[in-house]
Coordinates of C-alpha atoms in Angstrom, one line a residue:
X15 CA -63.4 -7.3 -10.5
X16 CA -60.3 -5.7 -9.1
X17 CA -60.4 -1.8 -9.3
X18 CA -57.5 0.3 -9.4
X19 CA -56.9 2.8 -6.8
X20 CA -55.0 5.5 -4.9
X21 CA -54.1 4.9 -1.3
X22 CA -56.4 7.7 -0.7
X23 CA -59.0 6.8 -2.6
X24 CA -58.9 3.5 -1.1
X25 CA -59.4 5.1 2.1
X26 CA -62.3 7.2 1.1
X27 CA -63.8 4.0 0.1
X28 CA -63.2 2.1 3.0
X29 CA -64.8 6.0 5.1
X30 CA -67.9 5.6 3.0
X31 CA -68.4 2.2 4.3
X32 CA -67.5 2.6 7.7
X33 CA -67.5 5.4 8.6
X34 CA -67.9 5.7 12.4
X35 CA -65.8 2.5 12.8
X36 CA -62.4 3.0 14.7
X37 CA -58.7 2.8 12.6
X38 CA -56.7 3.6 14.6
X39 CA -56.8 2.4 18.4
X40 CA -54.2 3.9 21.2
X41 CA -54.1 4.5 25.5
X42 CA -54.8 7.9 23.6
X43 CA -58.0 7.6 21.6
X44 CA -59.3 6.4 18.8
X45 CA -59.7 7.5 15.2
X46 CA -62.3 6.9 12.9
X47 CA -62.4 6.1 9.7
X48 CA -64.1 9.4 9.1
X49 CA -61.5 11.6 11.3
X50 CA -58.6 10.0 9.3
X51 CA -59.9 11.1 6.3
X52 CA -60.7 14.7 6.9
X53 CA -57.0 14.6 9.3
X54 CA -55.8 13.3 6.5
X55 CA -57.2 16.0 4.2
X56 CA -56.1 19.3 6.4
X57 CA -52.5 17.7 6.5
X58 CA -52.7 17.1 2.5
X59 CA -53.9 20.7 2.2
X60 CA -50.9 22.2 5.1
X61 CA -48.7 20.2 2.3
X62 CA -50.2 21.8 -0.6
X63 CA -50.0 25.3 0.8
X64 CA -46.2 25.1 1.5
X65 CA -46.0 23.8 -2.1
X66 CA -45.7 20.6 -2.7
X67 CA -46.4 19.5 -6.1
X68 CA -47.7 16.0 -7.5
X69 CA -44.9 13.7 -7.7
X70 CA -42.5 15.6 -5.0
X71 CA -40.8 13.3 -2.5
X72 CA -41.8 13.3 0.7
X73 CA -39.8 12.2 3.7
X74 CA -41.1 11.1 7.2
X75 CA -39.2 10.7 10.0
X76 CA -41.5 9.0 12.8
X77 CA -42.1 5.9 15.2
X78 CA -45.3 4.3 15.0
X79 CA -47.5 7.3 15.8
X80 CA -51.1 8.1 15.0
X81 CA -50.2 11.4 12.9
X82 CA -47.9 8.3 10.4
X83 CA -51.2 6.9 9.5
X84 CA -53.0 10.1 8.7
X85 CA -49.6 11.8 7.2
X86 CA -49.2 8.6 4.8
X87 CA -52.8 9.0 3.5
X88 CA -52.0 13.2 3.3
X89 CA -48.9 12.5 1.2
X90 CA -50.9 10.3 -0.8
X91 CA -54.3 12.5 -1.2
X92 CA -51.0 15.7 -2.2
X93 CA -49.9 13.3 -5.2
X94 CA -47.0 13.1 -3.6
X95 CA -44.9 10.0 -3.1
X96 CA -43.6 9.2 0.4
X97 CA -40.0 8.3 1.7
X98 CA -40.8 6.5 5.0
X99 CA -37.4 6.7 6.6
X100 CA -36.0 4.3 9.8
X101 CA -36.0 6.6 12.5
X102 CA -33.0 4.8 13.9
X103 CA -30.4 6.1 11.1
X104 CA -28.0 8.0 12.5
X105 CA -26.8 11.6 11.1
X106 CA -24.8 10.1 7.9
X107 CA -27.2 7.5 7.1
X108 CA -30.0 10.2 7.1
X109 CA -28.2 12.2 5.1
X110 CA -27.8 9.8 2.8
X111 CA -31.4 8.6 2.8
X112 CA -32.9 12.2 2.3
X113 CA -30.4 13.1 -0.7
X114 CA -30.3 9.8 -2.4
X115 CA -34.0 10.0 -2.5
X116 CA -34.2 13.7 -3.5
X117 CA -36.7 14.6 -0.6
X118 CA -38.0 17.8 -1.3
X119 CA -39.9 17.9 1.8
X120 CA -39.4 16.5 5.3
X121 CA -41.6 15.9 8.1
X122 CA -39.8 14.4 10.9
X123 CA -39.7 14.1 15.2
X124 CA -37.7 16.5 16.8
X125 CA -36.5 13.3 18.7
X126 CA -37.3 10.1 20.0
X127 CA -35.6 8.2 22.6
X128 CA -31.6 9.0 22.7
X129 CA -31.6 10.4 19.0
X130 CA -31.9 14.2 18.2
X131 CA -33.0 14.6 14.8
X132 CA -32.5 18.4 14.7
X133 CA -29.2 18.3 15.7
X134 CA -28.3 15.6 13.0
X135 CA -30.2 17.6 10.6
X136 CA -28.0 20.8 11.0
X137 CA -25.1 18.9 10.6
X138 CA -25.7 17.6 7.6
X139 CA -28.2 20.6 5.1
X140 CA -25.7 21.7 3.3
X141 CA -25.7 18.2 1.7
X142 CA -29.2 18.6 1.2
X143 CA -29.9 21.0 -1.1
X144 CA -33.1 20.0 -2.5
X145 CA -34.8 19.7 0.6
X146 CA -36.6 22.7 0.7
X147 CA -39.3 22.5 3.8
X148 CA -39.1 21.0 7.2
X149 CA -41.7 20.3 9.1
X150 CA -41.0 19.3 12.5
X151 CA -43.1 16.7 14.9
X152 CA -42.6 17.4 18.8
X153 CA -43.1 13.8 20.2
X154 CA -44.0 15.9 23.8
X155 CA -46.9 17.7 22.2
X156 CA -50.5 16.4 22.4
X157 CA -51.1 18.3 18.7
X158 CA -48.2 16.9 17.2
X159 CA -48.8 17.8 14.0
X160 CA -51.0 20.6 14.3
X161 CA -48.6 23.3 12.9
X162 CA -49.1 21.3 9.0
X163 CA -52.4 21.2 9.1
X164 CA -54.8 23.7 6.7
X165 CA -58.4 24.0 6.5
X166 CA -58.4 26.7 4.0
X167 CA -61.3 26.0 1.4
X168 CA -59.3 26.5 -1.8
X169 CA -56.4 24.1 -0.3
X170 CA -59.1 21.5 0.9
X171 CA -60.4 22.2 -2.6
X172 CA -57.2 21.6 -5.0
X173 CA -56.4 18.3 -2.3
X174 CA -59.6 17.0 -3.6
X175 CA -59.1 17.9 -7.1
X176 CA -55.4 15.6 -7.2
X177 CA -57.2 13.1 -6.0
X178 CA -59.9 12.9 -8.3
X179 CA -57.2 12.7 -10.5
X180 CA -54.6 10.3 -9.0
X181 CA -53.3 7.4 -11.0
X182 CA -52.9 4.2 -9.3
X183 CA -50.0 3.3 -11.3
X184 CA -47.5 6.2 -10.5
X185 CA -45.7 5.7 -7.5
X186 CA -46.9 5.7 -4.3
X187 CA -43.8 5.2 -1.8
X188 CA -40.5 5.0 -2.3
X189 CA -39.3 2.7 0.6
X190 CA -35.5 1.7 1.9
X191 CA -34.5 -1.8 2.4
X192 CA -33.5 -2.4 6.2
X193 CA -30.9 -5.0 4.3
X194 CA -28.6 -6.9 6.9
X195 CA -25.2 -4.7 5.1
X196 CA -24.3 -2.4 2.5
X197 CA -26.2 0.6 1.3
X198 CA -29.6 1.2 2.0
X199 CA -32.0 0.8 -2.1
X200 CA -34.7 3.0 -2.6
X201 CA -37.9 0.7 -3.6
X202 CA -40.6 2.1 -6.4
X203 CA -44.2 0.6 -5.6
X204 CA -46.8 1.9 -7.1
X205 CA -50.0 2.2 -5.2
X206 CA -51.9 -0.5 -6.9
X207 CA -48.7 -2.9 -6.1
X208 CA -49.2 -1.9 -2.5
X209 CA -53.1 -2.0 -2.6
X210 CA -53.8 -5.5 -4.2
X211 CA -50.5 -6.6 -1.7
X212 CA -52.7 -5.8 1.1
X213 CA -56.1 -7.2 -0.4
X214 CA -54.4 -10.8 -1.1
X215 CA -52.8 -10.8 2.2
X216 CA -56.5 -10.2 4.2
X217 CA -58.1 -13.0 1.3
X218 CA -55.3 -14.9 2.0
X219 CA -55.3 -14.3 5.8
X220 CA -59.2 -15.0 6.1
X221 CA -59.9 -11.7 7.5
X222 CA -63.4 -11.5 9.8
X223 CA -65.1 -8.0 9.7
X224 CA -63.3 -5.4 12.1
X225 CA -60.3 -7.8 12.4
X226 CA -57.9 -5.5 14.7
X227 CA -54.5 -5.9 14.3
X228 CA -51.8 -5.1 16.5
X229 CA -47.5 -4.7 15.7
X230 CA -45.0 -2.6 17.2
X231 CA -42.7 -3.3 14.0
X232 CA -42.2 0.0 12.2
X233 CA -44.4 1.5 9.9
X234 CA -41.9 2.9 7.6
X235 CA -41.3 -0.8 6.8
X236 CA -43.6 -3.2 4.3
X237 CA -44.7 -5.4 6.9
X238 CA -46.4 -3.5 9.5
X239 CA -47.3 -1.0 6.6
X240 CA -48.9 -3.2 4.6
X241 CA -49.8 -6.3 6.5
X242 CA -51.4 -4.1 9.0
X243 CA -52.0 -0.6 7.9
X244 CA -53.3 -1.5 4.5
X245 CA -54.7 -4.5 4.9
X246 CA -57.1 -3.3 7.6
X247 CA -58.8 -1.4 5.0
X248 CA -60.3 -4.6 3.5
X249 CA -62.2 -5.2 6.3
X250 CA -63.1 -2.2 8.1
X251 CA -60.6 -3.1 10.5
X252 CA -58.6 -1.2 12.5
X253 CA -54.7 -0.9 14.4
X254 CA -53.0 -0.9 17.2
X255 CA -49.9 0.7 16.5
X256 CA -47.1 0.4 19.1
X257 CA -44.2 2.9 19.2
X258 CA -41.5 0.8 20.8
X259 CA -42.2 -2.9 21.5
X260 CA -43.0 -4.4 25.2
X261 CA -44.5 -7.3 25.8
X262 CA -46.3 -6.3 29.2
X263 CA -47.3 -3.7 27.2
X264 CA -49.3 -6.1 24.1
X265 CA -50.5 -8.2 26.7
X266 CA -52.3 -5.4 27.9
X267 CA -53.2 -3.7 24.7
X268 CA -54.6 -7.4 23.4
X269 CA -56.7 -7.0 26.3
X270 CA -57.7 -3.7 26.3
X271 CA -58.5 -3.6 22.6
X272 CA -59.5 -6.9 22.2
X273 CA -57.1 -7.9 19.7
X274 CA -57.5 -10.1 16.8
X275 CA -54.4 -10.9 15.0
X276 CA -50.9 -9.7 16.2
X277 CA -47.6 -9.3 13.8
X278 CA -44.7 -10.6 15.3
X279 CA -40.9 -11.8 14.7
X280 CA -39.8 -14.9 17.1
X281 CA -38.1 -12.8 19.4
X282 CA -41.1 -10.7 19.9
X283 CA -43.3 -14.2 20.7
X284 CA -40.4 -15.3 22.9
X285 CA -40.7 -12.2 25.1
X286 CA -44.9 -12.3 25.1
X287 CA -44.8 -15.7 26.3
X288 CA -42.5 -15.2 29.1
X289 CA -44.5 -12.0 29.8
X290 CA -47.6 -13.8 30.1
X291 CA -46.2 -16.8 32.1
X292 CA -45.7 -14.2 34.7
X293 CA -48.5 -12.1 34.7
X294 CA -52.5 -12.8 34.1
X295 CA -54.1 -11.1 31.0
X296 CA -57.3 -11.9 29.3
X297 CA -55.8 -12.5 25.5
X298 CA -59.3 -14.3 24.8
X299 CA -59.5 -12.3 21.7
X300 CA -56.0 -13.1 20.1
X301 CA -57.1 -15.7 17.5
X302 CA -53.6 -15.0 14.7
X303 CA -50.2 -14.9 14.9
X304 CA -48.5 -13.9 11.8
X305 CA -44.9 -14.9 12.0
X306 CA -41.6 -13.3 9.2
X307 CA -38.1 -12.7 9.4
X308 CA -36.8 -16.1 11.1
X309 CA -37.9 -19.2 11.2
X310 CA -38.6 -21.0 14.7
X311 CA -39.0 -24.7 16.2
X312 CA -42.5 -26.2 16.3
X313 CA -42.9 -26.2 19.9
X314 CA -42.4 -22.1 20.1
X315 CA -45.5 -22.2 18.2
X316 CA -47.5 -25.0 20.5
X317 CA -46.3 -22.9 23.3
X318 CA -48.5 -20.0 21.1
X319 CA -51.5 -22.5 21.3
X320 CA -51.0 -24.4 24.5
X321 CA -50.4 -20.6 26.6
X322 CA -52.5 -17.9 25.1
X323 CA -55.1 -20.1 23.3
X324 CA -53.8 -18.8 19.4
X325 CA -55.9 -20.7 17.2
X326 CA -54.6 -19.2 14.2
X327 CA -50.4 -19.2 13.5
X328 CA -49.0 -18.5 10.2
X329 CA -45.4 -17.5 8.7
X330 CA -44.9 -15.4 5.4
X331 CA -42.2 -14.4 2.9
X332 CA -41.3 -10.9 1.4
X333 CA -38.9 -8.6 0.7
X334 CA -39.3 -5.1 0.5
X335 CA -39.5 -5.3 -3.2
X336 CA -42.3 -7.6 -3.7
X337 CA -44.3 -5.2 -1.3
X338 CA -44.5 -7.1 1.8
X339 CA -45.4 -10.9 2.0
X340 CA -45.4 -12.9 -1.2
X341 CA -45.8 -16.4 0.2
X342 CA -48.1 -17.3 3.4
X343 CA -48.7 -20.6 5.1
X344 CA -52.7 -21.6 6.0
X345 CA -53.7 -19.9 9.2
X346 CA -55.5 -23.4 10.5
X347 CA -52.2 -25.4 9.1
X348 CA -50.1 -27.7 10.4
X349 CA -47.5 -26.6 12.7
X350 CA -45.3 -28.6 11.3
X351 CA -45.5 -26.5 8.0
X352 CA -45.3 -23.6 10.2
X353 CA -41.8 -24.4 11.2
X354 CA -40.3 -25.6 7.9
X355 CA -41.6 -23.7 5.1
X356 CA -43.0 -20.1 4.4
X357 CA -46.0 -21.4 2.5
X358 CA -47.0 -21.2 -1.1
X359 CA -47.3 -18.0 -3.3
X360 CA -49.9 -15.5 -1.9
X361 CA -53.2 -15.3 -3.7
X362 CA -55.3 -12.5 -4.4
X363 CA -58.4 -13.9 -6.2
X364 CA -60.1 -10.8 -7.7
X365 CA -56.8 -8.7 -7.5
X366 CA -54.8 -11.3 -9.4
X367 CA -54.3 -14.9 -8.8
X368 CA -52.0 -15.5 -7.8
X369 CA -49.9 -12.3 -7.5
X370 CA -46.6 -13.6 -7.4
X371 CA -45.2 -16.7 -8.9
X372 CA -41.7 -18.5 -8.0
X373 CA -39.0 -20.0 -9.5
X374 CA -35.0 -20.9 -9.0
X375 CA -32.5 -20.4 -10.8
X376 CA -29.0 -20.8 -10.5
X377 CA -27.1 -18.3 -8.1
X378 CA -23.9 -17.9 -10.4
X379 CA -25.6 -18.1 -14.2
X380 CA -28.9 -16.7 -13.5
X381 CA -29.9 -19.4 -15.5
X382 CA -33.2 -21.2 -14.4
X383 CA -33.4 -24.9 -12.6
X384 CA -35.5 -27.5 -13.2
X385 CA -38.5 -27.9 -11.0
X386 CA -38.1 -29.0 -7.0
X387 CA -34.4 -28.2 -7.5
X388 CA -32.6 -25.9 -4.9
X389 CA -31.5 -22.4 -6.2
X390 CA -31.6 -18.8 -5.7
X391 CA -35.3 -18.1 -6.0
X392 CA -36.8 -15.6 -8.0
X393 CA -40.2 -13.7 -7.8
X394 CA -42.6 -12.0 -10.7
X395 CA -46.3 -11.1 -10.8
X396 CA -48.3 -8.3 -10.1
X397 CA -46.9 -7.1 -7.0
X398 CA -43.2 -7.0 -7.7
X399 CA -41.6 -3.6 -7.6
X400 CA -40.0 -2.0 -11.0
X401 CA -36.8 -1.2 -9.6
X402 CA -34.6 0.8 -7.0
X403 CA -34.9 4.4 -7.4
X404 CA -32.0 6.2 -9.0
X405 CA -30.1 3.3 -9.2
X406 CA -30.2 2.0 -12.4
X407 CA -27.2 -0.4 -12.0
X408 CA -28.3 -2.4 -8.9
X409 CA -31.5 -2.5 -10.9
X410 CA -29.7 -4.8 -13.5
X411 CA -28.6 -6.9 -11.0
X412 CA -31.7 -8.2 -9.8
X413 CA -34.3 -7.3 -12.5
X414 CA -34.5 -9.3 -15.6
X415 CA -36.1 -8.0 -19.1
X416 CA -39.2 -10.6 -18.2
X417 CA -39.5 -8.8 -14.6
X418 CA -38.6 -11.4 -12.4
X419 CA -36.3 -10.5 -9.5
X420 CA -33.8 -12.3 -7.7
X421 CA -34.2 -12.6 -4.1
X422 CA -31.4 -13.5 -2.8
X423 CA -32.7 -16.4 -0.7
X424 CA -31.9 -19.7 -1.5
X425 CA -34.1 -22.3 -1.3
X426 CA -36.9 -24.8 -3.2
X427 CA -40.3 -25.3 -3.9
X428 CA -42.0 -28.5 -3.2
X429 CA -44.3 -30.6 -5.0
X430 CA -47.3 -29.3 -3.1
X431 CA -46.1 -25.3 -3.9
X432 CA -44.2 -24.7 -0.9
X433 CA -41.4 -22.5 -0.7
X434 CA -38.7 -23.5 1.1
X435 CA -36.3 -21.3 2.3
X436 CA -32.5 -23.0 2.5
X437 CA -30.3 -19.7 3.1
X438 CA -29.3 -16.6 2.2
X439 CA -26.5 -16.7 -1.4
X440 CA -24.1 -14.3 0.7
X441 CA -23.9 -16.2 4.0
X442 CA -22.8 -19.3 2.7
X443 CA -19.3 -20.1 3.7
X444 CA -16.5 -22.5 3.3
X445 CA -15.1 -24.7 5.7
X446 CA -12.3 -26.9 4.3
X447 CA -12.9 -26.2 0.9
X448 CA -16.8 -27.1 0.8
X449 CA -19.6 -24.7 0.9
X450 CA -22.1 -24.9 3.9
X451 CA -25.5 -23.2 3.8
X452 CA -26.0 -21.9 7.6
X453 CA -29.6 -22.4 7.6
X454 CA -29.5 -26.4 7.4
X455 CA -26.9 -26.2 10.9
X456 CA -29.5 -23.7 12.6
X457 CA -32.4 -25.9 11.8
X458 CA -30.1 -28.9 13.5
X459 CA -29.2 -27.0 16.6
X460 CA -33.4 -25.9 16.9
X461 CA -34.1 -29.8 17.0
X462 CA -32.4 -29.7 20.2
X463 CA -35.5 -29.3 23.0
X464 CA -33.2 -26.7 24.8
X465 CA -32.5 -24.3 22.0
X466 CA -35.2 -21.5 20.9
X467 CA -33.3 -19.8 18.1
X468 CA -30.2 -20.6 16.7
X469 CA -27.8 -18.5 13.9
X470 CA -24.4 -19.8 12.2
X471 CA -21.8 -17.5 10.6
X472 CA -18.3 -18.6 9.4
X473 CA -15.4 -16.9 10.9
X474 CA -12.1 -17.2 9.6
X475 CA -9.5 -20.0 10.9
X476 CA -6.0 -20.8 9.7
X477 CA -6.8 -24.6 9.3
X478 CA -9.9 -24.6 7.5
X479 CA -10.1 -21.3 6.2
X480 CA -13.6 -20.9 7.8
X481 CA -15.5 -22.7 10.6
X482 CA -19.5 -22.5 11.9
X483 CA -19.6 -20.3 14.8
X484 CA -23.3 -20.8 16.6
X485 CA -25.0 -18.3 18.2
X486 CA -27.9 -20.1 20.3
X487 CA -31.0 -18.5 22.4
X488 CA -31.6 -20.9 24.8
X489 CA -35.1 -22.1 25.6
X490 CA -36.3 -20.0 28.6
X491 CA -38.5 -23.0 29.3
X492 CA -35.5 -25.2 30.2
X493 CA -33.6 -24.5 33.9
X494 CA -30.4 -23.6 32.3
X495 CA -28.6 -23.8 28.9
X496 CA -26.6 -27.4 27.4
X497 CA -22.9 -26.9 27.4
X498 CA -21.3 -25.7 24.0
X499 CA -20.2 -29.7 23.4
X500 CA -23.4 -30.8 24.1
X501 CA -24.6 -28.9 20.9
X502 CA -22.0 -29.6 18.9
X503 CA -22.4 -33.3 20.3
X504 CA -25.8 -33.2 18.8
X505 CA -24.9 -31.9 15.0
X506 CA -22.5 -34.3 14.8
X507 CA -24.8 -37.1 13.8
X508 CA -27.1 -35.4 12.0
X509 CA -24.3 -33.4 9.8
X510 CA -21.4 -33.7 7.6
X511 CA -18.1 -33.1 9.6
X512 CA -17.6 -29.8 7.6
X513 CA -21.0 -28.6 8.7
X514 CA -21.1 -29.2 12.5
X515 CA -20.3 -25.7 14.2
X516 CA -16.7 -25.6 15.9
X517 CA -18.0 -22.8 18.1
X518 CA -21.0 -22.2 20.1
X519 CA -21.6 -19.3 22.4
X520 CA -24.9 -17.8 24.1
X521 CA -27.3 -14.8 24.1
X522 CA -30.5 -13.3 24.9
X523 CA -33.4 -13.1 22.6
X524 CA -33.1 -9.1 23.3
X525 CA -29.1 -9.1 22.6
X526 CA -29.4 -10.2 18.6
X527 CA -28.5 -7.9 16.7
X528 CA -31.2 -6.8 14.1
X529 CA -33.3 -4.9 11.9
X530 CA -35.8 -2.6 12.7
X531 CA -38.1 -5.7 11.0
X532 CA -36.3 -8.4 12.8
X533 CA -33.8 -9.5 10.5
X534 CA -30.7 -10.6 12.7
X535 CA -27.8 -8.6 11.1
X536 CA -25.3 -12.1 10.7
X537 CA -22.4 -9.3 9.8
X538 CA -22.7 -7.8 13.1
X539 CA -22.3 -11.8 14.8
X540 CA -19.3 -12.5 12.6
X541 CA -17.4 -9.4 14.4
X542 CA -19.2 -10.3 17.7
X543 CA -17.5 -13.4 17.4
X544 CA -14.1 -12.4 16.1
X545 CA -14.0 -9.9 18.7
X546 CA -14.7 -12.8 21.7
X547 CA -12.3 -15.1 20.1
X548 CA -9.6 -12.2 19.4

């Protein structure tokens, strides 16, 4: 039976049972299970002792650094609840974060890469006038957080005492969606939301004992967070957390740590493969890939197979606000379902089966479709988040009095319980008058053998108000990229006139403009494209 937790007391759990095993694994050292917890207490206490009460918001501003893992466990061990912040926001959009959220504390770098976190910071207090403490995190030092942290027996004692007492069911984060536009929302997930997330995710994911699990997508996200961090837990496992992602780099850490399971966008498997077609690693261990954020063609995923000997590749669904991945495909599946759907709702046998159950309904009325037909779909169960914090409005919006909440994605769901995912409701554009779904042209132009990754956006044109406009990744397998025509040459047999992409123009893999969680920001193509065209 499932039993409701704390994040801390999940932790504690997972130290009584292992407790010399390592956590968390880096060029650095290595942290037990044991040292996290009693880190995890003297930062909890240095937290208490500059007075932070249960239920104050927290803030953390940090890359994918040791000290996040023990810090996240400390905020939770204070009663506090954290506001994991991207590290990438720039003075106003921290500003906004921190307030919006009513951070009463903040731990943060002093800064990392060409950002200066101080500097944005003094700009912006007098906005901030609930943010009473700052703790600051020199990325140079080798005690990086060593200033916070308190042994003091009556601190220690009182850290204890809160978590004796937590309650599973109050909030546990509150964490921003990276969205591709518009405002950042402030999610509410509860630690028992995040906790049986992570449990149904290693059930679902067949976790071994130990399984070590490697990702260089940030932690202050749900997917590293809580397909990695978290989900370790459940099987005495342990990370390896990357601060900025290179793929000589995982190659080497695969090998060095010998590597279970790696978390990945496409672009990120892209790079690894190239990386490892020039060099000579020993990624024996690497047994699972788990893919999100864009689809790809079946052959990138026999390249996964055929090159580094992956036995094990599945893709997921989430959002932010269904705490990390809600659907999965079978790790031994076939790649075909791999490369077309996201898989079918996530089980989590004792923690709720299944967690999260789907339906569509129509993207203008709300109103719900019958089964197998396409719509907006819609997500409720056990691990969906109760709303956006101090936003009751945009609550509305998406929320429903029976708790299910509207994604946003289009798509369907298949005889067999598969979810498949057609679009996003806000790129759809018109071209002549009639509505095209960008996904259905980008899975036409990734048929073509030469094309890796493909994304459509309408851009305005006098004649047909809106055209496609293709941006394509060629294969780097192939000796140079097709011609524009020869693209559009293909879709034209394959799509309506009014779908087939009047434009096509070429990039990187490392020139998409994305997400923090590799989410290609389709806004920032549209003005890409305008600007080329202008």
């Amino acid at each position: 039976m499932w039993r409701e937790r704390t994040l801390a007391q999940a932790l504690d759990d997972a130290a009584e049972r292992h407790p010399g095993r390592p956590l968390i694994l880096t060029a650095e050292r290595e942290w037990t299970y044991s040292d996290v917890v009693a880190w995890s207490r003297r930062l909890a206490a240095g937290l208490v002792s500059r007075g932070a009460e249960a239920g104050d918001h927290v803030a953390i501003v940090m890359a994918n650094y040791p000290e996040f893992v023990a810090l996240k466990f400390a905020i939770a061990r204070a009663g506090a609840v954290a506001v994991p912040i991207n590290f990438l926001l720039k003075r106003d959009e921290l500003a906004y974060v921190l307030e919006q959220s009513n951070a009463s504390v903040l731990v943060t770098m002093d800064r990392f890469r060409d950002l200066d976190y101080l500097a944005a910071l003094d700009a912006v207090h007098d906005r901030l006038p609930r943010l009473r403490e700052v703790v600051v995190f020199s990325t140079d030092g080798a005690e990086r957080l060593a200033q916070l942290e308190v042994s003091d027996a009556s601190a220690l004692a009182e850290v204890d005492r809160r978590v004796a007492a937590g309650d599973p069911r109050c909030n546990a984060d509150i964490i921003y969606t990276s969205g591709t536009s518009g405002r950042p929302k402030g999610v509410m997930l509860t630690h028992d939301m995040l906790l049986r997330s992570a449990y149904g995710s290693a059930w679902t994911r067949a976790f071994q004992d130990g399984r070590r699990i490697l990702f260089a997508l940030p932690l202050y996200h749900v997917f590293s967070y809580v397909e990695g961090m978290l989900a370790a837990l459940f099987a005495g496992g342990a990370i390896v957390p990357q601060t900025v992602f290179d793929p000589v780099a995982t190659l080497r850490a695969v090998e060095e740590f010998a590597v279970d399971e790696a978390l990945f966008v496409p672009t990120m498997t892209i790079a690894v493969l190239e990386a490892a077609r020039a060099g000579s690693y020993d990624v024996s261990s690497l047994q699972t890939v788990m893919s999100a954020a864009a689809p790809a063609p079946v052959r990138l995923w026999q390249a996964l197979r055929d090159e580094l000997g992956v036995r094990e590749i599945l893709t997921a669904y989430g959002m932010t606000e269904t705490a990390a991945a809600t659907t999965f495909t079978q790790p031994d599946g076939p790649l075909e379902l791999v490369a077309t759907t996201v898989g079918t709702p996530k089980r989590g046998a004792g923690a709720g089966d299944p967690l999260v159950s789907y339906k569509t309904v129509d993207p203008l009325t709300g109103e719900d479709l019958p089964a197998g037909e396409e719509g907006e779909l819609a997500a409720r169960g056990l691990i969906v988040g109760h709303g956006y914090y101090n936003k009751p409005a945009e609550t509305a919006e998406v929320l429903d009095a029976e708790g299910w909440l509207r994604s946003g994605d289009l798509g369907r769901i298949d005889a067999d319980g598969n979810v498949l995912l057609t679009g996003r409701s806000k790129e759809l554009y018109k071209c002549g008058g009639e509505l095209v779904a960008p996904k259905e042209v980008e899975e036409c132009l990734s048929s073509h053998p030469a094309v890796a990754q493909a994304y459509v956006v309408g851009v305005r044109d006098e004649r047909m108000g809106e055209v496609g406009c293709a941006w394509v990744v060629a294969d780097p397998g192939m000796p140079a990229p097709p011609e524009p025509e020869e693209l559009i040459d293909w879709c034209r047999p394959r799509l309506a006139r009014f779908k087939v992409p009047v434009h096509v123009m070429y990039l990187e893999a490392g020139e998409l403009p994305t997400t923090a969680t590799g989410k290609v920001q389709k806004f920032r193509l549209i003005e890409r494209a305008e600007a080329v065209m202008a």
